[in-house]
């Protein structure tokens, strides 16, 4: 898989999601299904979107004891998603167990990426709530290296961190970056943002774009604009 734009389908029903995807005649965007949609519709939404020919990033951010994560990943693997994820905070052992669970009898598996620290966690919360007394960028890099050590394929990170992650873990280690906005667009609740063109320059492998596409007057045009800027 190469550079691509992943559309965050943050809808609360199958009906709204399929109506949205129906607008893309002749195009099959890479789709991100998050907790809201998955908890609303369950595995059926994954099967339906997959059957329509889209690639799927299932963003469920697993974090539990290794055995539980291993078994849950085996279920997601059978759903035939293309990318899934977990929290690197679950430890290297949990990440290794996740890979075992994801790997199918024929040796293939979906890509697995890790959340390092959520972008909603700031330095103060890191120290006061989590009791991690280190600078955020060091913590992010340490967790990214743990993910690489466990055999994962990459991390979800801010586009601002993508360059550093590639330096620390190699250019083949995927960086999947949300927080993307058009230069003339509304930032919404995202604080540290980059345009698709900037994300491309800094070396993001995939950008995850939600509202700039889903809330656009013409989502297909917004998607095409994103692809043009990011993929070229
Ligand atoms: O609408 P917007 O483009 O902000 O959507 C970004 C998507 O990426 C959302 O689904 C959000 O949950 C997800 N995300 C994020 N920041 C992270 C991890 C995931 O915005 N650090």
PDB file of C-alpha atoms and ligand atoms in Angstrom:
ATOM      1  CA  UNK A   1       0.000   0.000   0.000  1.00  0.00           C
ATOM      2  CA  UNK A   2       1.288   3.422  -0.853  1.00  0.00           C
ATOM      3  CA  UNK A   3       0.380   6.994   0.022  1.00  0.00           C
ATOM      4  CA  UNK A   4      -3.333   7.489   0.393  1.00  0.00           C
ATOM      5  CA  UNK A   5      -6.052   9.639   1.882  1.00  0.00           C
ATOM      6  CA  UNK A   6      -8.162   7.798   4.482  1.00  0.00           C
ATOM      7  CA  UNK A   7     -11.636   9.267   4.977  1.00  0.00           C
ATOM      8  CA  UNK A   8     -12.780   9.174   8.624  1.00  0.00           C
ATOM      9  CA  UNK A   9     -16.419   8.119   8.383  1.00  0.00           C
ATOM     10  CA  UNK A  10     -17.430   9.423  11.790  1.00  0.00           C
ATOM     11  CA  UNK A  11     -21.138   8.759  11.387  1.00  0.00           C
ATOM     12  CA  UNK A  12     -23.482   7.070  13.864  1.00  0.00           C
ATOM     13  CA  UNK A  13     -25.324   4.779  11.466  1.00  0.00           C
ATOM     14  CA  UNK A  14     -24.890   2.481   8.488  1.00  0.00           C
ATOM     15  CA  UNK A  15     -27.540   4.480   6.617  1.00  0.00           C
ATOM     16  CA  UNK A  16     -25.650   7.795   6.874  1.00  0.00           C
ATOM     17  CA  UNK A  17     -22.331   6.137   6.055  1.00  0.00           C
ATOM     18  CA  UNK A  18     -23.573   4.378   2.947  1.00  0.00           C
ATOM     19  CA  UNK A  19     -25.419   7.509   1.754  1.00  0.00           C
ATOM     20  CA  UNK A  20     -22.109   9.363   2.102  1.00  0.00           C
ATOM     21  CA  UNK A  21     -20.111   6.697   0.246  1.00  0.00           C
ATOM     22  CA  UNK A  22     -22.767   6.486  -2.504  1.00  0.00           C
ATOM     23  CA  UNK A  23     -21.770  10.014  -3.557  1.00  0.00           C
ATOM     24  CA  UNK A  24     -18.384   8.717  -4.720  1.00  0.00           C
ATOM     25  CA  UNK A  25     -19.364   7.268  -8.066  1.00  0.00           C
ATOM     26  CA  UNK A  26     -16.462   5.379  -9.614  1.00  0.00           C
ATOM     27  CA  UNK A  27     -14.168   6.158  -6.649  1.00  0.00           C
ATOM     28  CA  UNK A  28     -13.498   3.873  -3.675  1.00  0.00           C
ATOM     29  CA  UNK A  29     -11.896   5.951  -0.931  1.00  0.00           C
ATOM     30  CA  UNK A  30      -9.951   4.227   1.853  1.00  0.00           C
ATOM     31  CA  UNK A  31     -12.383   4.373   4.795  1.00  0.00           C
ATOM     32  CA  UNK A  32     -11.721   4.719   8.521  1.00  0.00           C
ATOM     33  CA  UNK A  33     -14.331   3.180  10.790  1.00  0.00           C
ATOM     34  CA  UNK A  34     -14.029   4.363  14.374  1.00  0.00           C
ATOM     35  CA  UNK A  35     -15.604   3.370  17.669  1.00  0.00           C
ATOM     36  CA  UNK A  36     -18.823   5.339  17.152  1.00  0.00           C
ATOM     37  CA  UNK A  37     -19.792   3.639  13.910  1.00  0.00           C
ATOM     38  CA  UNK A  38     -18.482   0.202  14.913  1.00  0.00           C
ATOM     39  CA  UNK A  39     -20.322   0.219  18.242  1.00  0.00           C
ATOM     40  CA  UNK A  40     -23.491   1.374  16.470  1.00  0.00           C
ATOM     41  CA  UNK A  41     -23.458  -1.147  13.647  1.00  0.00           C
ATOM     42  CA  UNK A  42     -20.979  -3.892  14.557  1.00  0.00           C
ATOM     43  CA  UNK A  43     -19.105  -6.141  12.118  1.00  0.00           C
ATOM     44  CA  UNK A  44     -21.900  -5.770   9.526  1.00  0.00           C
ATOM     45  CA  UNK A  45     -20.725  -2.268   8.643  1.00  0.00           C
ATOM     46  CA  UNK A  46     -17.192  -3.561   8.034  1.00  0.00           C
ATOM     47  CA  UNK A  47     -18.446  -6.380   5.812  1.00  0.00           C
ATOM     48  CA  UNK A  48     -20.736  -4.047   3.853  1.00  0.00           C
ATOM     49  CA  UNK A  49     -18.065  -1.420   3.148  1.00  0.00           C
ATOM     50  CA  UNK A  50     -15.483  -4.083   2.330  1.00  0.00           C
ATOM     51  CA  UNK A  51     -17.902  -5.778  -0.023  1.00  0.00           C
ATOM     52  CA  UNK A  52     -18.375  -2.439  -1.803  1.00  0.00           C
ATOM     53  CA  UNK A  53     -14.658  -2.499  -2.600  1.00  0.00           C
ATOM     54  CA  UNK A  54     -13.199  -0.044  -0.085  1.00  0.00           C
ATOM     55  CA  UNK A  55     -10.066  -0.587   1.980  1.00  0.00           C
ATOM     56  CA  UNK A  56     -10.737  -0.239   5.692  1.00  0.00           C
ATOM     57  CA  UNK A  57      -8.793   1.148   8.635  1.00  0.00           C
ATOM     58  CA  UNK A  58     -10.634  -0.121  11.729  1.00  0.00           C
ATOM     59  CA  UNK A  59      -9.731   2.386  14.441  1.00  0.00           C
ATOM     60  CA  UNK A  60     -10.691   0.612  17.679  1.00  0.00           C
ATOM     61  CA  UNK A  61      -7.474   1.281  19.664  1.00  0.00           C
ATOM     62  CA  UNK A  62      -7.322  -1.978  21.596  1.00  0.00           C
ATOM     63  CA  UNK A  63      -5.697  -1.985  25.053  1.00  0.00           C
ATOM     64  CA  UNK A  64      -6.108  -4.975  27.392  1.00  0.00           C
ATOM     65  CA  UNK A  65      -4.163  -7.974  28.674  1.00  0.00           C
ATOM     66  CA  UNK A  66      -2.157  -9.709  25.912  1.00  0.00           C
ATOM     67  CA  UNK A  67      -4.381 -12.791  25.719  1.00  0.00           C
ATOM     68  CA  UNK A  68      -7.575 -10.754  25.301  1.00  0.00           C
ATOM     69  CA  UNK A  69      -6.020  -8.514  22.660  1.00  0.00           C
ATOM     70  CA  UNK A  70      -4.673 -11.558  20.802  1.00  0.00           C
ATOM     71  CA  UNK A  71      -8.145 -13.131  20.611  1.00  0.00           C
ATOM     72  CA  UNK A  72      -9.854  -9.861  19.663  1.00  0.00           C
ATOM     73  CA  UNK A  73      -7.295  -9.301  16.895  1.00  0.00           C
ATOM     74  CA  UNK A  74      -7.981 -12.780  15.516  1.00  0.00           C
ATOM     75  CA  UNK A  75     -11.627 -11.748  15.099  1.00  0.00           C
ATOM     76  CA  UNK A  76     -10.690  -8.483  13.367  1.00  0.00           C
ATOM     77  CA  UNK A  77      -8.344 -10.363  11.067  1.00  0.00           C
ATOM     78  CA  UNK A  78     -11.204 -12.597   9.935  1.00  0.00           C
ATOM     79  CA  UNK A  79     -13.182  -9.429   9.138  1.00  0.00           C
ATOM     80  CA  UNK A  80     -10.523  -8.763   6.516  1.00  0.00           C
ATOM     81  CA  UNK A  81      -9.757  -5.162   7.479  1.00  0.00           C
ATOM     82  CA  UNK A  82      -6.645  -3.587   5.939  1.00  0.00           C
ATOM     83  CA  UNK A  83      -5.338  -1.652   8.951  1.00  0.00           C
ATOM     84  CA  UNK A  84      -6.189  -1.907  12.655  1.00  0.00           C
ATOM     85  CA  UNK A  85      -4.666  -0.390  15.755  1.00  0.00           C
ATOM     86  CA  UNK A  86      -3.966  -0.555  19.487  1.00  0.00           C
ATOM     87  CA  UNK A  87      -2.431   1.514  22.262  1.00  0.00           C
ATOM     88  CA  UNK A  88       1.347   1.145  22.541  1.00  0.00           C
ATOM     89  CA  UNK A  89       0.813   1.782  26.280  1.00  0.00           C
ATOM     90  CA  UNK A  90      -0.413  -1.823  26.488  1.00  0.00           C
ATOM     91  CA  UNK A  91       3.273  -2.934  26.459  1.00  0.00           C
ATOM     92  CA  UNK A  92       5.537  -4.676  23.955  1.00  0.00           C
ATOM     93  CA  UNK A  93       4.174  -8.050  25.074  1.00  0.00           C
ATOM     94  CA  UNK A  94       0.621  -6.977  24.319  1.00  0.00           C
ATOM     95  CA  UNK A  95       1.673  -5.742  20.884  1.00  0.00           C
ATOM     96  CA  UNK A  96       3.461  -9.030  20.128  1.00  0.00           C
ATOM     97  CA  UNK A  97       0.351 -10.945  21.194  1.00  0.00           C
ATOM     98  CA  UNK A  98      -1.729  -8.725  18.903  1.00  0.00           C
ATOM     99  CA  UNK A  99       0.455  -9.640  15.918  1.00  0.00           C
ATOM    100  CA  UNK A 100       0.082 -13.337  16.758  1.00  0.00           C
ATOM    101  CA  UNK A 101      -3.687 -12.985  16.893  1.00  0.00           C
ATOM    102  CA  UNK A 102      -3.849 -11.024  13.656  1.00  0.00           C
ATOM    103  CA  UNK A 103      -1.738 -13.457  11.647  1.00  0.00           C
ATOM    104  CA  UNK A 104      -3.900 -15.788   9.569  1.00  0.00           C
ATOM    105  CA  UNK A 105      -3.073 -19.479   9.005  1.00  0.00           C
ATOM    106  CA  UNK A 106      -1.608 -18.558   5.585  1.00  0.00           C
ATOM    107  CA  UNK A 107       0.792 -16.060   7.182  1.00  0.00           C
ATOM    108  CA  UNK A 108      -0.968 -12.903   5.918  1.00  0.00           C
ATOM    109  CA  UNK A 109      -2.366 -10.259   8.245  1.00  0.00           C
ATOM    110  CA  UNK A 110      -3.795  -6.726   8.245  1.00  0.00           C
ATOM    111  CA  UNK A 111      -1.345  -3.910   8.935  1.00  0.00           C
ATOM    112  CA  UNK A 112      -1.121  -3.068  12.621  1.00  0.00           C
ATOM    113  CA  UNK A 113      -0.291   0.402  13.879  1.00  0.00           C
ATOM    114  CA  UNK A 114      -0.005   1.867  17.379  1.00  0.00           C
ATOM    115  CA  UNK A 115      -1.313   4.969  19.070  1.00  0.00           C
ATOM    116  CA  UNK A 116       1.648   6.426  20.989  1.00  0.00           C
ATOM    117  CA  UNK A 117       0.095   9.197  23.069  1.00  0.00           C
ATOM    118  CA  UNK A 118      -3.299  10.594  22.146  1.00  0.00           C
ATOM    119  CA  UNK A 119      -3.041  14.132  20.789  1.00  0.00           C
ATOM    120  CA  UNK A 120      -5.627  15.110  23.407  1.00  0.00           C
ATOM    121  CA  UNK A 121      -3.043  14.338  26.130  1.00  0.00           C
ATOM    122  CA  UNK A 122      -0.851  17.350  26.829  1.00  0.00           C
ATOM    123  CA  UNK A 123       2.369  17.595  28.843  1.00  0.00           C
ATOM    124  CA  UNK A 124       0.473  18.491  32.016  1.00  0.00           C
ATOM    125  CA  UNK A 125      -1.846  15.466  31.782  1.00  0.00           C
ATOM    126  CA  UNK A 126       1.129  13.249  30.961  1.00  0.00           C
ATOM    127  CA  UNK A 127       2.827  14.275  34.201  1.00  0.00           C
ATOM    128  CA  UNK A 128      -0.124  14.857  36.542  1.00  0.00           C
ATOM    129  CA  UNK A 129      -2.539  12.119  35.404  1.00  0.00           C
ATOM    130  CA  UNK A 130      -0.284   9.444  33.937  1.00  0.00           C
ATOM    131  CA  UNK A 131       2.738  10.179  36.160  1.00  0.00           C
ATOM    132  CA  UNK A 132       5.109  10.083  33.205  1.00  0.00           C
ATOM    133  CA  UNK A 133       7.734  12.716  33.938  1.00  0.00           C
ATOM    134  CA  UNK A 134       9.334  13.040  30.516  1.00  0.00           C
ATOM    135  CA  UNK A 135       8.901  15.449  27.621  1.00  0.00           C
ATOM    136  CA  UNK A 136       6.014  14.388  25.362  1.00  0.00           C
ATOM    137  CA  UNK A 137       8.164  14.042  22.215  1.00  0.00           C
ATOM    138  CA  UNK A 138      10.500  11.607  24.014  1.00  0.00           C
ATOM    139  CA  UNK A 139       7.554   9.544  25.224  1.00  0.00           C
ATOM    140  CA  UNK A 140       6.053   9.433  21.720  1.00  0.00           C
ATOM    141  CA  UNK A 141       9.380   8.298  20.217  1.00  0.00           C
ATOM    142  CA  UNK A 142       9.907   5.675  22.924  1.00  0.00           C
ATOM    143  CA  UNK A 143       6.440   4.218  22.322  1.00  0.00           C
ATOM    144  CA  UNK A 144       7.011   4.292  18.541  1.00  0.00           C
ATOM    145  CA  UNK A 145      10.273   2.353  19.009  1.00  0.00           C
ATOM    146  CA  UNK A 146       8.463  -0.160  21.231  1.00  0.00           C
ATOM    147  CA  UNK A 147       5.902  -0.648  18.472  1.00  0.00           C
ATOM    148  CA  UNK A 148       8.678  -1.238  15.938  1.00  0.00           C
ATOM    149  CA  UNK A 149      10.375  -3.670  18.337  1.00  0.00           C
ATOM    150  CA  UNK A 150       7.150  -5.654  18.671  1.00  0.00           C
ATOM    151  CA  UNK A 151       6.986  -5.958  14.876  1.00  0.00           C
ATOM    152  CA  UNK A 152       4.187  -3.451  14.213  1.00  0.00           C
ATOM    153  CA  UNK A 153       3.968  -1.648  10.896  1.00  0.00           C
ATOM    154  CA  UNK A 154       3.739   1.935  12.107  1.00  0.00           C
ATOM    155  CA  UNK A 155       2.049   4.493  14.326  1.00  0.00           C
ATOM    156  CA  UNK A 156      -0.770   6.987  14.331  1.00  0.00           C
ATOM    157  CA  UNK A 157       0.843  10.350  15.017  1.00  0.00           C
ATOM    158  CA  UNK A 158       0.532  14.057  14.484  1.00  0.00           C
ATOM    159  CA  UNK A 159       1.856  15.088  11.058  1.00  0.00           C
ATOM    160  CA  UNK A 160       4.341  17.199  13.010  1.00  0.00           C
ATOM    161  CA  UNK A 161       5.881  14.010  14.423  1.00  0.00           C
ATOM    162  CA  UNK A 162       5.986  11.974  11.193  1.00  0.00           C
ATOM    163  CA  UNK A 163       9.511  13.055  10.190  1.00  0.00           C
ATOM    164  CA  UNK A 164      10.986  12.215  13.598  1.00  0.00           C
ATOM    165  CA  UNK A 165       9.242   8.827  13.693  1.00  0.00           C
ATOM    166  CA  UNK A 166      10.742   7.953  10.316  1.00  0.00           C
ATOM    167  CA  UNK A 167      14.190   9.030  11.548  1.00  0.00           C
ATOM    168  CA  UNK A 168      13.873   6.860  14.676  1.00  0.00           C
ATOM    169  CA  UNK A 169      12.134   3.799  13.223  1.00  0.00           C
ATOM    170  CA  UNK A 170      13.003   3.864   9.516  1.00  0.00           C
ATOM    171  CA  UNK A 171      11.218   5.202   6.446  1.00  0.00           C
ATOM    172  CA  UNK A 172       9.370   1.908   5.959  1.00  0.00           C
ATOM    173  CA  UNK A 173       7.647   2.367   9.331  1.00  0.00           C
ATOM    174  CA  UNK A 174       4.246   3.831   8.513  1.00  0.00           C
ATOM    175  CA  UNK A 175       3.039   7.167   9.803  1.00  0.00           C
ATOM    176  CA  UNK A 176      -0.720   7.613   9.684  1.00  0.00           C
ATOM    177  CA  UNK A 177      -1.592  11.190  10.504  1.00  0.00           C
ATOM    178  CA  UNK A 178      -4.888  12.870  11.440  1.00  0.00           C
ATOM    179  CA  UNK A 179      -5.166  16.614  12.109  1.00  0.00           C
ATOM    180  CA  UNK A 180      -5.236  17.609   8.444  1.00  0.00           C
ATOM    181  CA  UNK A 181      -6.938  20.782   7.256  1.00  0.00           C
ATOM    182  CA  UNK A 182      -7.045  22.740   4.005  1.00  0.00           C
ATOM    183  CA  UNK A 183      -5.157  26.025   4.178  1.00  0.00           C
ATOM    184  CA  UNK A 184      -8.440  27.954   3.765  1.00  0.00           C
ATOM    185  CA  UNK A 185     -10.492  25.601   5.983  1.00  0.00           C
ATOM    186  CA  UNK A 186     -11.939  25.560   9.499  1.00  0.00           C
ATOM    187  CA  UNK A 187      -9.685  23.902  12.119  1.00  0.00           C
ATOM    188  CA  UNK A 188     -12.590  22.773  14.348  1.00  0.00           C
ATOM    189  CA  UNK A 189     -11.240  21.241  17.577  1.00  0.00           C
ATOM    190  CA  UNK A 190      -7.912  20.190  16.045  1.00  0.00           C
ATOM    191  CA  UNK A 191      -5.117  22.317  17.426  1.00  0.00           C
ATOM    192  CA  UNK A 192      -1.964  21.273  15.641  1.00  0.00           C
ATOM    193  CA  UNK A 193      -2.864  20.906  11.997  1.00  0.00           C
ATOM    194  CA  UNK A 194      -1.181  20.612   8.621  1.00  0.00           C
ATOM    195  CA  UNK A 195      -2.425  20.882   5.060  1.00  0.00           C
ATOM    196  CA  UNK A 196      -2.361  17.744   2.879  1.00  0.00           C
ATOM    197  CA  UNK A 197       0.542  19.250   0.910  1.00  0.00           C
ATOM    198  CA  UNK A 198       2.544  19.883   4.100  1.00  0.00           C
ATOM    199  CA  UNK A 199       1.811  16.362   5.343  1.00  0.00           C
ATOM    200  CA  UNK A 200       3.157  15.061   2.036  1.00  0.00           C
ATOM    201  CA  UNK A 201       6.328  17.142   2.328  1.00  0.00           C
ATOM    202  CA  UNK A 202       6.988  15.931   5.848  1.00  0.00           C
ATOM    203  CA  UNK A 203       6.632  12.314   4.759  1.00  0.00           C
ATOM    204  CA  UNK A 204       3.289  11.091   6.160  1.00  0.00           C
ATOM    205  CA  UNK A 205       2.333   7.787   4.556  1.00  0.00           C
ATOM    206  CA  UNK A 206      -1.411   8.128   5.069  1.00  0.00           C
ATOM    207  CA  UNK A 207      -3.487  11.123   6.111  1.00  0.00           C
ATOM    208  CA  UNK A 208      -6.763  10.621   7.974  1.00  0.00           C
ATOM    209  CA  UNK A 209      -9.258  13.319   7.040  1.00  0.00           C
ATOM    210  CA  UNK A 210     -12.726  13.622   8.540  1.00  0.00           C
ATOM    211  CA  UNK A 211     -14.718  16.833   8.625  1.00  0.00           C
ATOM    212  CA  UNK A 212     -12.871  18.691   5.842  1.00  0.00           C
ATOM    213  CA  UNK A 213     -14.388  15.998   3.592  1.00  0.00           C
ATOM    214  CA  UNK A 214     -17.510  14.728   5.412  1.00  0.00           C
ATOM    215  CA  UNK A 215     -18.792  18.211   6.270  1.00  0.00           C
ATOM    216  CA  UNK A 216     -17.858  19.805   2.937  1.00  0.00           C
ATOM    217  CA  UNK A 217     -20.583  21.111   0.668  1.00  0.00           C
ATOM    218  CA  UNK A 218     -19.187  18.828  -2.017  1.00  0.00           C
ATOM    219  CA  UNK A 219     -17.418  15.921  -0.242  1.00  0.00           C
ATOM    220  CA  UNK A 220     -16.275  14.317  -3.491  1.00  0.00           C
ATOM    221  CA  UNK A 221     -14.605  17.518  -4.636  1.00  0.00           C
ATOM    222  CA  UNK A 222     -12.997  17.961  -1.188  1.00  0.00           C
ATOM    223  CA  UNK A 223     -11.717  14.366  -1.332  1.00  0.00           C
ATOM    224  CA  UNK A 224     -10.299  14.867  -4.843  1.00  0.00           C
ATOM    225  CA  UNK A 225      -8.600  18.053  -3.688  1.00  0.00           C
ATOM    226  CA  UNK A 226      -7.039  16.195  -0.766  1.00  0.00           C
ATOM    227  CA  UNK A 227      -5.805  13.382  -3.005  1.00  0.00           C
ATOM    228  CA  UNK A 228      -4.372  15.868  -5.497  1.00  0.00           C
ATOM    229  CA  UNK A 229      -2.494  17.754  -2.772  1.00  0.00           C
ATOM    230  CA  UNK A 230      -1.279  14.675  -0.874  1.00  0.00           C
ATOM    231  CA  UNK A 231      -0.727  12.014  -3.498  1.00  0.00           C
ATOM    232  CA  UNK A 232      -0.132  14.322  -6.456  1.00  0.00           C
TER     233      UNK A 232
HETATM  234  O1  LIG B   1     -12.718  15.497  11.428  1.00  0.00           O
HETATM  235  P1  LIG B   1     -11.235  15.303  11.598  1.00  0.00           P
HETATM  236  O2  LIG B   1     -10.458  15.474  10.310  1.00  0.00           O
HETATM  237  O3  LIG B   1     -10.675  16.114  12.743  1.00  0.00           O
HETATM  238  O4  LIG B   1     -11.116  13.769  11.980  1.00  0.00           O
HETATM  239  C1  LIG B   1      -9.905  13.173  12.337  1.00  0.00           C
HETATM  240  C2  LIG B   1     -10.122  11.722  12.647  1.00  0.00           C
HETATM  241  O5  LIG B   1      -8.921  11.197  13.164  1.00  0.00           O
HETATM  242  C3  LIG B   1     -11.194  11.459  13.706  1.00  0.00           C
HETATM  243  O6  LIG B   1     -11.811  10.217  13.399  1.00  0.00           O
HETATM  244  C4  LIG B   1     -10.410  11.379  14.994  1.00  0.00           C
HETATM  245  O7  LIG B   1     -11.009  10.546  15.950  1.00  0.00           O
HETATM  246  C5  LIG B   1      -9.101  10.746  14.492  1.00  0.00           C
HETATM  247  N1  LIG B   1      -7.946  11.026  15.330  1.00  0.00           N
HETATM  248  C6  LIG B   1      -7.502  12.308  15.612  1.00  0.00           C
HETATM  249  N2  LIG B   1      -6.386  12.500  16.392  1.00  0.00           N
HETATM  250  C7  LIG B   1      -5.750  11.444  16.898  1.00  0.00           C
HETATM  251  C8  LIG B   1      -6.175  10.138  16.609  1.00  0.00           C
HETATM  252  C9  LIG B   1      -7.299   9.963  15.819  1.00  0.00           C
HETATM  253  O8  LIG B   1      -8.073  13.282  15.146  1.00  0.00           O
HETATM  254  N3  LIG B   1      -4.661  11.636  17.610  1.00  0.00           N
END
